[in-house]
Amino acid sequence: MRQHVLTTVLATSLALSTAVFANDKPIKIGVLEDQSGEFVVPTIAKVRAIQMATDEINAEGGIAGRPVELVIYDTQSDNTRHQEMMRRVLQRDKVDVVFSGFSSASREAYRPIVKQFDGLAFYNNQYEGGVCDANMIITGAVPEQQLSTLIPWMMEKYGKRVYILAADFNFGQISAEWVRQFIEENGGELVGEEFIPIGVSQFSTNIQNIQRAKPDFVVTLLVGTAQASYYEQALAANLKLPMASSVNVGQGYEHKRFKAPSLEGMYVTTNFIEEVDTPEAKAFVAKWHQKYPNEPYINQEAENSYHAMYLYKQMVERAEGSTKKADLRKVIAEGDVCVDAPEGRVCIDPKSQHVSHTIYLARVGEDHSITFPEIWENIEPYWLGEVGCDLTQQDPYAQYTPSDNPSLSK
């Protein structure tokens, strides 16, 4: 692992040697991502996106005239390693900011360490929502952007009987709570709910349970390499039900990896996939595949990580070159921290330090082609502000859920 980090820094240094900077002191960015292990498929692209944005930024003179230097570690889909590496980059490597984590479990493992050292971390993942933490900037989509759009749309199109199949950790559990809320609000019925441990790859019993329940559609909140086995097993069992997801396709590009038609009839709300058909998205995809011809796919986490680099650049430059957390949070509180991303314009919400998104409803066809029956533009991450999270005023260091939030005690 030490060799890997030295190689990364050396490559960055060689790239910097051809650029001219007003200040040679680098801005150091820690990159802690799972480049091996259970979550390798969706996370390699995140590292590539950060590297591509870094090369672009450095070619244009860096951030506030300073070069960007990446310090990259492979966290190996291991939560303990996330904690170890977070301590290392903040204590020993003295990075200015950290881009870190795929799973919600990894984020919750390292979040206390970021707090302890008063660091600043970007979490560039779609997730279950609710984190109100001044030390975190979250660029991934959240339930009020993905599930509040997806679940009512599916119920109107297919019916009100819903079955949930979710990963058994905080992402799956809290996301399922959101789904239950939207089912109830729209007059639906939850006919079954199961939580699957990470690493489980056999689903015959779950499929039989779904068949007995006779839902109108299944909400799949499954993550990781093993749990992705569900789709081909469901096809083999002739379980031809529409599927709804906030996490599949957009992260693990299962429609590209699995044999058609195992994902036929899946609907996913995502803020970006490489099939998005806009001039900005097409330009980004072309640039990406020219730089990384052997990388198979650009997922939403890659696009989140890419525009997160430009959000950070804007924050530092508006703070007159300061990388101090307090100065950057003052910039966020001022508002209008926005960039034109491949998905569309994105902005940081000052209260929650989450990001607005364009949400694309992606439908997987019989041949695994993608169409977009619906697009919702500029959905803000409104929920945390509504329930009392306001990081411009206080830092509760909390994660709220629909059933556990400050508004319920008022």
PDB file of C-alpha atoms in Angstrom, residues 27-31 89-90 94-99 119-122 137 309 312 323 328:
ATOM      1  CA  ILE A  27      -3.170  21.759  -1.609  1.00  0.00           C
ATOM      2  CA  LYS A  28      -3.233  18.146  -0.444  1.00  0.00           C
ATOM      3  CA  ILE A  29      -6.383  16.101  -0.921  1.00  0.00           C
ATOM      4  CA  GLY A  30      -6.736  12.721   0.751  1.00  0.00           C
ATOM      5  CA  VAL A  31      -8.605  10.150  -1.328  1.00  0.00           C
ATOM      6  CA  VAL A  89      -4.197  11.421   6.248  1.00  0.00           C
ATOM      7  CA  LEU A  90      -5.297  13.910   8.903  1.00  0.00           C
ATOM      8  CA  LYS A  94      -1.681  16.724   6.918  1.00  0.00           C
ATOM      9  CA  VAL A  95      -4.135  16.878   4.031  1.00  0.00           C
ATOM     10  CA  ASP A  96      -6.372  19.908   3.610  1.00  0.00           C
ATOM     11  CA  VAL A  97      -9.524  17.941   2.794  1.00  0.00           C
ATOM     12  CA  VAL A  98     -10.539  14.292   2.389  1.00  0.00           C
ATOM     13  CA  PHE A  99     -12.739  12.661  -0.263  1.00  0.00           C
ATOM     14  CA  GLY A 119     -11.139  18.005   9.472  1.00  0.00           C
ATOM     15  CA  LEU A 120     -13.306  18.440   6.402  1.00  0.00           C
ATOM     16  CA  ALA A 121     -14.547  15.467   4.379  1.00  0.00           C
ATOM     17  CA  PHE A 122     -16.530  15.166   1.160  1.00  0.00           C
ATOM     18  CA  ILE A 137     -20.022  18.044   2.680  1.00  0.00           C
ATOM     19  CA  MET A 309     -13.500  18.915  -6.900  1.00  0.00           C
ATOM     20  CA  TYR A 312     -14.041  22.670  -3.404  1.00  0.00           C
ATOM     21  CA  THR A 323      -8.275  25.821   3.174  1.00  0.00           C
ATOM     22  CA  LEU A 328     -14.775  27.438   3.921  1.00  0.00           C
TER      23      LEU A 328
END
